[in-house]
XYZ file of C-alpha atoms in Angstrom:
699
model
C -22.291 -6.306 20.188
C -20.084 -5.485 16.981
C -18.010 -7.665 15.031
C -14.764 -7.560 13.071
C -13.841 -9.777 10.386
C -10.819 -12.068 11.274
C -10.201 -14.862 8.647
C -6.652 -15.673 7.606
C -5.555 -17.659 4.821
C -1.796 -18.909 5.298
C 0.478 -20.572 3.037
C -1.531 -22.623 0.542
C -3.845 -24.210 3.188
C -6.254 -22.667 5.666
C -5.975 -21.652 9.249
C -8.841 -19.525 10.866
C -8.902 -17.188 13.690
C -11.967 -15.165 14.774
C -12.545 -11.565 15.698
C -14.829 -9.316 17.460
C -17.370 -11.674 18.867
C -16.088 -10.073 22.209
C -18.513 -9.619 25.061
C -19.406 -6.009 25.926
C -16.803 -4.626 28.066
C -17.466 -3.371 31.648
C -15.179 -0.576 31.035
C -13.592 1.252 27.903
C -10.133 0.327 26.809
C -7.560 2.972 27.094
C -6.730 3.145 23.346
C -8.353 2.420 20.017
C -9.149 -1.240 20.896
C -12.829 -1.294 20.664
C -13.582 -0.822 17.058
C -17.082 -0.091 17.687
C -16.681 2.674 20.369
C -13.305 4.399 20.174
C -12.020 6.082 23.177
C -8.697 8.190 23.297
C -6.499 9.354 25.980
C -7.130 12.795 24.465
C -9.222 14.536 21.773
C -8.608 18.081 20.564
C -10.906 19.773 18.116
C -10.237 22.540 15.663
C -6.658 22.530 16.122
C -4.537 25.335 14.539
C -3.493 24.668 10.860
C 0.171 24.768 11.843
C -0.127 23.859 15.567
C 2.881 21.792 16.660
C 2.532 19.121 19.595
C 5.305 18.486 21.884
C 5.900 15.159 23.962
C 8.685 15.467 26.791
C 10.870 12.551 27.379
C 12.986 11.914 30.084
C 15.575 9.456 28.871
C 18.303 9.454 26.228
C 17.183 7.963 23.034
C 20.622 6.776 22.125
C 20.468 4.504 25.104
C 17.312 2.621 23.842
C 17.328 -0.459 21.880
C 14.294 -1.848 19.931
C 14.505 -5.294 18.472
C 18.229 -5.346 18.576
C 18.671 -1.837 16.763
C 19.037 1.554 17.980
C 15.533 3.228 18.562
C 14.219 6.041 16.414
C 11.639 8.543 17.196
C 8.858 6.488 15.608
C 9.367 3.636 17.975
C 8.210 6.236 20.663
C 5.505 8.131 18.776
C 3.631 7.800 15.405
C 1.044 9.733 13.616
C -1.855 8.040 11.565
C -4.526 8.826 9.279
C -6.996 5.953 10.774
C -7.993 5.177 14.315
C -6.608 1.529 14.015
C -3.203 3.050 13.509
C -2.615 1.287 10.131
C -1.672 4.063 7.925
C 1.070 6.613 8.832
C 0.173 10.200 7.942
C 2.201 11.114 4.964
C 2.173 14.927 5.791
C 4.002 14.875 9.130
C 7.421 15.768 10.152
C 8.861 14.558 13.740
C 12.180 15.317 15.537
C 13.767 14.893 18.687
C 17.197 15.855 19.502
C 18.088 16.587 23.123
C 14.488 17.932 24.117
C 11.111 17.064 23.624
C 9.511 14.963 20.695
C 7.854 17.574 18.199
C 5.318 16.688 15.803
C 4.631 19.300 12.954
C 2.994 19.409 9.750
C 5.441 18.936 6.974
C 6.857 22.098 5.304
C 6.331 20.889 1.715
C 3.253 19.841 0.176
C 2.341 16.321 -0.941
C 2.038 15.937 -4.809
C 0.624 13.373 -7.288
C 1.439 13.170 -10.704
C -1.442 14.030 -13.221
C -1.934 10.793 -15.279
C -2.912 12.704 -18.290
C -0.466 15.771 -18.537
C 2.330 14.374 -16.282
C 2.244 17.360 -14.424
C 2.600 17.506 -10.435
C -0.692 18.274 -8.529
C -0.587 19.399 -4.830
C -2.755 17.497 -2.529
C -2.411 19.769 0.414
C -0.873 23.050 1.691
C 2.706 22.690 3.050
C 3.194 23.582 6.585
C -0.456 22.900 7.455
C -2.414 20.272 8.667
C -5.347 19.320 6.279
C -4.459 16.450 4.131
C -6.765 14.656 6.601
C -9.541 16.231 8.801
C -8.440 14.133 11.665
C -5.198 12.747 12.896
C -4.166 9.888 15.597
C -0.923 10.440 17.450
C 0.065 7.381 19.248
C 2.526 7.233 22.074
C 3.939 3.433 22.144
C 6.422 3.851 25.087
C 6.424 5.648 28.335
C 8.293 8.701 27.661
C 9.702 8.968 31.166
C 11.318 5.447 31.038
C 11.163 4.242 27.578
C 9.297 0.907 28.498
C 6.781 -0.195 26.002
C 3.114 0.591 26.814
C 0.585 -2.299 26.868
C -1.628 -0.263 24.630
C -0.847 2.803 22.546
C -1.924 6.155 24.146
C -3.803 7.941 21.670
C -4.313 11.519 21.139
C -7.124 12.342 18.278
C -7.192 15.781 16.856
C -9.136 17.534 14.030
C -8.386 20.620 12.082
C -10.579 23.084 10.477
C -10.880 22.456 6.422
C -11.950 24.539 3.607
C -14.038 21.888 2.251
C -16.110 18.782 3.912
C -15.133 15.183 3.293
C -17.313 12.896 1.385
C -18.637 9.432 1.843
C -16.816 6.758 -0.468
C -18.149 3.364 -1.556
C -16.407 0.643 -3.513
C -17.714 -2.574 -5.365
C -16.491 -5.013 -7.815
C -18.373 -5.976 -10.882
C -18.716 -9.457 -12.625
C -15.725 -8.536 -14.969
C -13.317 -7.825 -11.829
C -13.699 -4.153 -12.380
C -13.592 -1.899 -9.233
C -15.960 0.925 -8.933
C -15.480 4.055 -6.629
C -18.567 6.057 -5.926
C -18.906 9.142 -3.422
C -21.199 11.927 -2.745
C -20.608 15.257 -4.424
C -18.978 17.912 -2.369
C -20.441 21.229 -3.047
C -18.478 23.474 -5.677
C -15.895 20.707 -6.438
C -14.372 21.251 -9.897
C -12.270 17.990 -9.935
C -11.865 14.831 -7.814
C -8.528 12.933 -7.412
C -8.612 9.082 -6.459
C -5.650 8.923 -4.250
C -3.679 5.973 -3.104
C -1.665 6.110 0.101
C 0.991 3.548 0.534
C 2.721 2.562 4.021
C 6.617 2.736 3.425
C 9.350 1.264 5.427
C 11.321 3.620 7.871
C 12.520 6.322 5.590
C 15.029 8.352 8.162
C 15.898 8.159 11.653
C 13.029 10.462 12.376
C 10.060 9.474 10.014
C 7.715 6.707 9.620
C 6.350 7.193 6.162
C 3.695 6.937 3.547
C 3.684 7.985 0.084
C 0.653 9.413 -1.986
C -0.062 9.193 -5.761
C -2.929 10.066 -7.765
C -4.323 7.172 -9.641
C -7.275 8.664 -11.210
C -8.912 12.129 -11.971
C -12.731 12.886 -12.890
C -15.351 15.503 -12.637
C -17.867 12.920 -12.084
C -18.623 11.323 -8.622
C -17.797 7.686 -10.067
C -14.554 6.131 -11.299
C -13.442 2.725 -12.173
C -10.094 0.993 -11.627
C -9.668 0.700 -15.653
C -11.165 3.795 -17.156
C -7.518 5.572 -17.080
C -5.578 2.459 -17.930
C -4.562 3.098 -21.558
C -3.393 -0.493 -22.176
C -6.786 -1.877 -20.747
C -8.810 0.649 -22.987
C -6.682 -0.305 -26.005
C -7.357 -4.029 -25.421
C -11.019 -3.490 -24.896
C -11.438 -1.575 -28.260
C -9.227 -4.001 -30.021
C -6.624 -1.361 -30.966
C -3.262 -3.047 -31.546
C -4.623 -6.785 -31.097
C -3.090 -9.261 -33.345
C -3.243 -12.885 -33.773
C -0.322 -13.163 -31.551
C -1.209 -10.952 -28.770
C -3.873 -10.669 -26.055
C -6.275 -7.746 -25.912
C -6.142 -7.357 -22.223
C -3.095 -8.974 -20.251
C -3.387 -7.203 -16.859
C -5.916 -4.904 -15.253
C -6.088 -3.140 -11.770
C -2.320 -2.891 -11.504
C -2.265 0.295 -9.181
C -4.332 -1.934 -6.524
C -1.696 -4.544 -5.895
C -0.969 -4.930 -2.322
C 1.738 -7.496 -3.069
C 5.561 -6.976 -3.795
C 5.883 -10.698 -4.413
C 2.767 -12.473 -5.088
C 2.553 -16.360 -4.609
C 3.195 -16.914 -8.305
C 6.392 -14.973 -8.571
C 7.659 -16.353 -5.471
C 7.246 -19.894 -6.961
C 9.100 -18.696 -10.212
C 12.664 -20.386 -9.981
C 14.242 -17.021 -11.311
C 12.548 -15.080 -8.528
C 14.832 -13.107 -5.928
C 14.577 -13.647 -2.369
C 12.658 -10.793 -1.031
C 11.936 -10.425 2.774
C 8.872 -7.987 2.402
C 6.208 -9.499 0.250
C 3.030 -7.301 1.082
C 2.290 -3.605 1.268
C -0.474 -1.654 2.922
C -2.566 0.507 0.647
C -5.586 2.958 1.456
C -7.483 4.660 -1.049
C -9.386 7.828 -0.929
C -10.972 10.856 -2.785
C -9.624 14.494 -2.661
C -11.779 17.314 -4.019
C -10.404 20.584 -5.701
C -12.881 23.363 -4.921
C -12.558 27.172 -5.602
C -11.789 27.647 -1.969
C -9.059 24.915 -2.026
C -8.426 21.213 -1.500
C -10.630 19.077 0.612
C -8.979 16.527 3.134
C -8.969 13.070 1.855
C -12.049 10.777 2.376
C -10.576 7.305 3.077
C -12.464 4.221 1.719
C -13.793 2.654 4.944
C -13.590 -1.000 3.511
C -10.520 -3.040 2.626
C -10.382 -3.936 -1.141
C -7.162 -6.230 -0.615
C -7.633 -9.411 -2.751
C -10.860 -8.502 -4.516
C -9.470 -7.301 -7.842
C -7.811 -9.703 -10.641
C -4.508 -8.498 -11.819
C -2.895 -10.832 -14.348
C -2.557 -14.477 -15.399
C -0.402 -16.208 -13.119
C 2.315 -17.401 -15.440
C 4.465 -19.676 -13.220
C 1.205 -21.477 -12.463
C 0.080 -21.497 -16.065
C 3.301 -23.050 -17.169
C 2.810 -25.795 -14.578
C -0.622 -26.441 -15.587
C 0.259 -26.314 -19.434
C -2.357 -23.477 -20.287
C 0.272 -21.239 -21.898
C -0.278 -20.470 -25.503
C 2.707 -22.706 -26.720
C 1.462 -25.456 -24.708
C -1.969 -25.963 -26.211
C -2.216 -27.375 -29.811
C -5.337 -29.258 -29.766
C -8.901 -29.350 -28.431
C -7.962 -31.982 -25.973
C -5.205 -29.642 -24.515
C -7.698 -26.675 -23.954
C -7.785 -25.909 -20.111
C -11.290 -25.380 -18.276
C -9.499 -23.195 -15.546
C -6.832 -20.593 -15.688
C -4.601 -19.443 -12.727
C -4.939 -15.616 -11.895
C -3.007 -13.383 -9.714
C -5.228 -11.428 -7.365
C -4.572 -8.122 -5.758
C -3.325 -9.468 -2.651
C -0.728 -11.742 -4.329
C -3.033 -14.931 -4.112
C -3.422 -17.421 -7.105
C -6.874 -18.368 -7.864
C -8.238 -20.682 -10.570
C -11.042 -19.185 -12.676
C -13.087 -20.867 -15.310
C -12.421 -20.271 -18.921
C -15.018 -18.685 -21.315
C -14.534 -19.685 -25.014
C -16.090 -17.986 -27.663
C -16.964 -20.825 -30.185
C -18.910 -18.886 -32.614
C -16.117 -16.424 -33.319
C -13.489 -19.153 -34.070
C -11.641 -18.392 -37.203
C -9.234 -20.151 -39.681
C -5.882 -18.892 -39.750
C -2.821 -19.830 -41.718
C 0.518 -21.053 -40.359
C 3.849 -21.023 -42.701
C 5.536 -24.109 -42.918
C 9.232 -24.401 -44.121
C 12.724 -25.431 -43.589
C 15.828 -23.780 -42.115
C 19.484 -24.368 -43.324
C 22.562 -24.365 -41.211
C 22.990 -20.681 -41.745
C 19.406 -19.949 -40.350
C 18.074 -18.968 -43.607
C 14.413 -20.064 -43.660
C 12.618 -21.420 -46.884
C 8.578 -21.475 -47.196
C 7.424 -24.742 -48.309
C 3.811 -24.299 -47.853
C 0.959 -23.126 -45.399
C -1.044 -25.283 -42.887
C -4.607 -24.106 -41.983
C -5.190 -23.980 -38.210
C -8.224 -22.485 -36.064
C -7.901 -19.872 -33.529
C -10.416 -19.729 -30.433
C -10.599 -16.719 -28.382
C -11.029 -16.924 -24.537
C -11.939 -14.653 -21.585
C -10.975 -15.708 -18.039
C -14.167 -15.538 -15.952
C -14.747 -12.676 -13.552
C -11.953 -10.710 -15.382
C -10.992 -8.689 -18.399
C -8.185 -11.008 -19.070
C -8.471 -12.319 -22.681
C -6.274 -14.350 -25.146
C -6.705 -17.172 -27.909
C -5.370 -20.393 -28.671
C -4.341 -21.869 -32.289
C -5.513 -25.263 -32.717
C -4.409 -28.155 -35.082
C -7.700 -29.827 -36.064
C -8.885 -31.282 -39.412
C -11.286 -28.700 -40.083
C -13.423 -25.621 -38.486
C -16.527 -27.676 -37.766
C -14.384 -30.422 -36.006
C -12.632 -27.896 -34.020
C -15.925 -25.822 -32.883
C -17.480 -29.300 -31.959
C -14.390 -30.066 -29.820
C -14.482 -26.722 -28.251
C -18.180 -27.017 -27.287
C -17.507 -30.043 -25.439
C -14.707 -28.256 -23.354
C -17.433 -25.459 -22.803
C -19.638 -28.099 -21.160
C -16.821 -29.282 -19.073
C -16.127 -25.850 -17.913
C -19.757 -25.417 -16.983
C -19.981 -28.805 -15.003
C -16.913 -27.849 -13.278
C -18.230 -24.313 -12.312
C -21.281 -25.814 -10.783
C -19.371 -28.223 -8.796
C -16.386 -26.083 -7.722
C -17.859 -22.602 -7.909
C -16.653 -19.690 -9.817
C -13.133 -19.786 -8.320
C -10.699 -21.718 -5.995
C -7.311 -21.495 -4.693
C -4.462 -22.821 -6.715
C -2.133 -25.121 -5.130
C 1.495 -24.965 -5.872
C 3.505 -28.207 -6.190
C 6.040 -28.851 -3.400
C 9.567 -29.352 -4.836
C 10.018 -33.101 -4.360
C 13.730 -32.907 -3.635
C 13.085 -30.366 -0.738
C 12.512 -32.957 1.735
C 14.019 -36.441 2.738
C 11.517 -39.357 1.862
C 12.416 -40.836 5.280
C 10.592 -37.754 6.891
C 7.279 -38.401 5.359
C 4.678 -39.762 7.785
C 2.490 -42.445 6.421
C 0.730 -43.576 9.462
C -1.327 -41.931 12.294
C 1.222 -41.309 15.018
C 0.218 -42.254 18.677
C 0.277 -38.829 20.251
C -0.883 -39.355 23.731
C -3.489 -36.514 23.437
C -7.207 -36.662 22.247
C -7.649 -36.714 18.564
C -11.028 -35.905 16.918
C -12.498 -36.587 13.484
C -15.735 -37.351 11.720
C -14.070 -39.592 9.047
C -10.747 -41.524 8.612
C -8.838 -38.861 6.708
C -9.589 -36.067 9.191
C -8.549 -38.406 12.165
C -5.385 -39.291 10.130
C -4.482 -35.730 9.733
C -5.247 -34.612 13.176
C -3.089 -37.150 14.699
C -0.130 -36.038 12.288
C -0.992 -32.324 13.093
C -0.869 -32.926 16.757
C 2.493 -34.796 16.407
C 3.899 -31.905 14.388
C 4.610 -33.873 11.281
C 6.071 -31.732 8.431
C 5.239 -34.084 5.527
C 2.161 -36.178 5.488
C 1.445 -38.941 2.973
C -2.200 -39.032 1.680
C -1.792 -41.689 -0.991
C -3.659 -44.039 1.036
C -6.583 -41.842 1.241
C -6.576 -39.918 -2.037
C -6.654 -42.753 -4.829
C -5.045 -42.094 -8.299
C -3.950 -38.649 -7.433
C -7.345 -37.486 -6.698
C -8.147 -34.218 -4.435
C -10.762 -36.427 -2.688
C -11.640 -39.824 -1.157
C -13.655 -42.572 -2.882
C -16.333 -41.439 -0.526
C -16.211 -37.784 -1.749
C -14.190 -36.045 1.131
C -11.694 -33.421 -0.145
C -8.272 -33.189 1.637
C -8.890 -29.528 2.267
C -12.244 -30.073 4.050
C -10.593 -32.657 6.191
C -7.741 -30.312 7.053
C -10.058 -27.602 8.117
C -12.061 -29.945 10.316
C -8.826 -31.326 11.906
C -7.586 -27.903 12.759
C -10.744 -26.610 14.219
C -11.723 -29.958 16.277
C -8.359 -30.634 17.869
C -7.279 -28.101 20.375
C -3.864 -29.881 20.770
C -2.765 -28.628 17.432
C -1.207 -25.464 18.876
C -0.090 -22.289 16.994
C -0.549 -21.032 13.504
C -0.356 -23.800 10.888
C -0.219 -23.369 7.103
C 0.097 -26.276 4.422
C 0.688 -26.787 0.783
C -0.191 -30.022 -1.084
C 1.850 -31.580 -3.866
C -0.538 -33.523 -6.157
C 1.961 -35.769 -8.063
C 3.704 -37.001 -4.823
C 0.379 -36.881 -2.767
C 2.560 -35.289 0.151
C 1.165 -32.603 2.281
C 3.848 -30.187 3.418
C 3.071 -28.448 6.899
C 4.434 -25.448 8.744
C 4.111 -24.853 12.433
C 4.774 -21.104 12.876
C 4.417 -19.844 16.312
C 6.946 -21.983 18.114
C 10.706 -21.781 17.873
C 11.240 -25.460 17.825
C 9.233 -28.657 17.879
C 10.393 -29.153 21.450
C 8.915 -25.875 22.556
C 5.661 -26.937 20.925
C 5.772 -30.229 22.657
C 6.359 -28.555 25.895
C 3.138 -26.218 25.414
C 1.035 -29.397 24.488
C 2.223 -31.044 27.597
C 1.515 -28.030 29.904
C -2.008 -27.863 28.286
C -2.673 -31.323 29.017
C -1.770 -30.923 32.603
C -3.646 -27.761 33.073
C -6.822 -29.532 31.425
C -6.361 -32.410 34.126
C -5.978 -29.972 36.876
C -9.030 -27.921 36.040
C -11.371 -30.791 35.294
C -10.205 -32.333 38.632
C -11.389 -29.057 40.345
C -14.735 -28.407 38.741
C -16.018 -31.672 37.719
C -17.212 -34.124 40.371
C -18.629 -37.675 40.310
C -22.457 -37.681 39.845
C -22.582 -34.599 37.675
C -25.106 -34.741 35.004
C -24.116 -33.520 31.349
C -25.811 -30.245 31.957
C -24.021 -29.703 35.311
C -20.713 -30.283 33.598
C -21.513 -27.804 30.814
C -22.495 -25.237 33.595
C -19.327 -25.795 35.423
C -17.012 -25.561 32.339
C -18.719 -22.458 31.189
C -18.790 -20.933 34.664
C -14.886 -21.642 35.074
C -13.905 -19.897 31.717
C -16.190 -16.763 32.249
C -14.795 -16.340 35.687
C -11.099 -16.883 35.219
C -10.680 -15.364 31.755
C -11.246 -12.077 30.120
C -11.403 -11.103 26.289
C -8.042 -10.060 24.831
C -8.851 -6.880 22.936
C -5.139 -6.114 22.097
C -5.038 -9.578 20.384
C -8.206 -8.732 18.528
C -6.729 -5.521 16.963
C -3.366 -7.216 16.356
C -5.272 -10.140 14.813
C -6.609 -7.946 12.039
C -3.194 -8.239 10.678
C -2.409 -11.849 11.881
C -2.031 -13.372 15.322
C 1.734 -13.013 15.479
C 2.224 -11.174 18.650
C -0.505 -12.944 20.511
C -0.207 -16.539 19.633
C -1.898 -17.873 22.613
C -5.023 -15.757 22.265
C -6.122 -17.786 19.315
C -5.833 -21.340 20.940
C -6.914 -23.235 24.191
C -3.526 -21.995 25.698
C -4.898 -18.148 25.823
C -7.832 -18.519 28.539
C -6.088 -21.460 30.047
C -2.688 -20.178 30.466
C -2.837 -16.409 30.079
C -6.429 -16.229 31.236
C -7.494 -14.130 28.295
C -8.169 -14.747 24.647
C -10.472 -13.943 21.801
C -13.428 -16.280 20.782
C -11.111 -19.001 19.024
C -9.557 -19.350 22.610
C -12.702 -19.603 24.575
C -14.307 -22.214 22.193
C -11.073 -24.329 21.987
C -10.845 -24.321 25.661
C -14.471 -25.467 26.180
C -13.676 -28.218 23.696
C -10.784 -29.582 25.484
C -12.177 -29.315 28.922
C -15.633 -30.734 27.884
C -13.796 -33.890 26.231
C -11.782 -34.313 29.428
C -15.210 -34.253 31.361
C -16.426 -36.990 29.124
C -18.725 -34.874 27.022
C -19.144 -34.834 23.230
C -18.491 -31.504 21.877
C -17.679 -29.559 18.782
C -16.007 -26.252 17.927
C -18.154 -24.250 15.506
C -17.497 -21.341 13.173
C -19.505 -18.809 11.499
C -20.172 -15.042 11.408
C -22.296 -12.750 13.577
C -25.178 -11.138 11.848
C -24.708 -7.669 13.135
C -21.610 -6.978 10.919
C -20.613 -10.272 9.484
C -17.535 -10.724 11.709
C -15.995 -14.242 12.067
C -16.866 -16.029 15.312
C -16.523 -19.449 17.081
C -18.685 -21.003 19.595
C -19.327 -24.594 20.567
C -22.112 -27.363 20.480
C -22.220 -29.975 23.187
C -24.261 -33.220 23.504
C -26.380 -33.067 26.612
C -28.588 -35.799 27.517
C -28.653 -36.948 23.910
C -29.577 -33.608 22.422
C -27.160 -31.045 20.866
C -27.089 -27.636 22.568
C -25.377 -24.313 21.718
C -22.762 -22.779 24.256
C -21.005 -19.523 23.578
C -18.697 -18.908 26.393
C -17.152 -15.747 24.752
C -20.561 -14.012 24.908
C -21.400 -15.629 28.324
C -18.456 -13.778 29.504
C -20.245 -10.372 29.619
C -21.843 -7.859 31.886
C -25.266 -9.860 31.230
C -23.709 -13.356 31.520
C -24.804 -16.738 30.548
C -27.327 -15.565 27.797
C -25.920 -18.065 25.291
C -25.859 -21.237 27.362
C -27.629 -24.515 26.437
C -29.782 -22.907 23.630
C -31.076 -24.434 20.457
C -30.017 -23.277 16.994
C -33.159 -21.420 16.541
C -32.605 -19.370 19.615
C -28.912 -18.551 18.486
C -29.760 -18.022 14.967
C -30.886 -14.517 15.609
C -27.297 -13.352 16.385
C -25.086 -15.711 13.893
C -25.017 -17.955 10.954
C -22.866 -21.120 11.147
C -20.749 -22.127 8.205
C -19.316 -25.345 7.344
C -15.654 -24.961 7.754
C -15.763 -26.667 10.971
C -16.995 -30.158 9.953
C -17.727 -31.867 6.562
C -20.879 -30.472 4.754
C -22.389 -33.747 4.797
C -22.176 -33.838 8.533
C -23.267 -30.265 9.564
C -27.020 -31.714 10.029
C -25.750 -34.355 12.540
C -25.021 -31.453 14.998
C -28.307 -29.764 14.792
C -29.417 -28.317 18.218
C -33.169 -28.886 17.845
């Protein structure tokens, strides 16, 4: 049983959805829905290098509308480099006039610029397939009627190549440098590290991608900084002065954001609709016989690399150089923009032993702007490195003498170490909400009476859960977080309470994101899968009605706890099925299949992913009078995110996994202990407070 990662961070809070935890299918899907065992409508091998593909259509393209606009050819058919249909092939030309849709290799070659000489380097042969050794043609619509297909109809084809592909690996070291490595290709003279970026619709007939060469080497390894001249100068100290940083940005070609969180919060930032781009990386080898096809990296590096200081956040935190003048102002953490645009906080590493004295010039300025020096003032400069990065800088401090300055910095170093032990090496940065962006009368400061079950292991979680079920957009946490703290007096952080509230309360429907404004202690919440609060409320009411109707049918008087569990599990596995299409879409976000991630999926639509099965079990079990918890974790076979349940049966907690019970070999994960299920998964602590995990041990 395979597993696909599916965790999604939204806004500045957290919402989780879970991926392939699915049951084994009784029959294969029609498209690339099963990531483990792909099956296609057609597979063609050893296709001619210039062979065209033609798809007949029986309707007038000019009459078809897609999302309110005239249809173009790529609404019907697309060609991709990967089986998940993520990256359009950049070497494809498509056309359709009055006749069939024709797919051919692009006449002109793909070129990348040589980073050293500036010359253009071809990456394939024009008019021939071969940039990749395998392509995937996806038909999205019925070509007889123009109606959308429930799943893409995929034709996979391979072409002969003059050189083989290789296997590419990637890892990030402790300084935030990415390292590519690959197996040698016989006869290879040089390797090009290539980036492929998905583009928006380029013309009426093309869905596009661009290619660029970001590195060249004769070796079989390459790092993300070795051909970055600015980084190399910073590392060697070339051009570094008292007033400049040695390294101010790294890994720049690996950004997958067009506007990151930090830029989006800059008051001067423009309003951009598209904030993210899709990037893939691979290796192309130059051999005496010609170019190899691209060997795409099989893993996602999105968000793993540090890019630069997050300057908007740094300004808000007072960590910019002109904001720090004394030891007391030295920050313990620095906000950093990551390669996916997120802002995270990383510990500061100060070099106390390398502190030096420096002179500041004192003087006066007259009305004409003329400056007259009156003396000098000795100050002390301390260098820093942002932990987990190559980002460095320095602060100049006003202190009585060097010894006093060094002693003060050592105190800060001790604080950094203490915070790192407590908080880990990094955490998300929460941008402050604009206090003028909402009416104070719209802020909820009580737990609303929602009329639906509300669950929480502590008062803060229960308070948040009630407000989230009610759809409150602004929630006052000042009664729970004293003095602007991030946690209660009993040590419960607002983020942990928020996560527990989301996972343990199935009536919180849809995708939820939040941001927290520390000065005002207001949590701002967005509910993103419903067009209006009224539509969301109607879905909640329908869910309540469905739960009542189902429990009335399957739960009878005199049932034991075990009988109730078996009845609920049996109802879910017999009435619902796993939503493979939602899983594949869920790799990018559950936007097209919102029900598949909540209890409404398996209860309304009769299909969903594991999060839906688990939420449905929770809401039915509680209606039947059982105590239950939704549990999150990862599967051991591939580390994919998964959700299941624990339920109290005759005083003992037991594990129930309705998703995996819905399989050709049913009910293998019914009423088990943790020891029995630990062979297939590991639970995390996102579903309940860390201190309460042991309370739900299934022994």
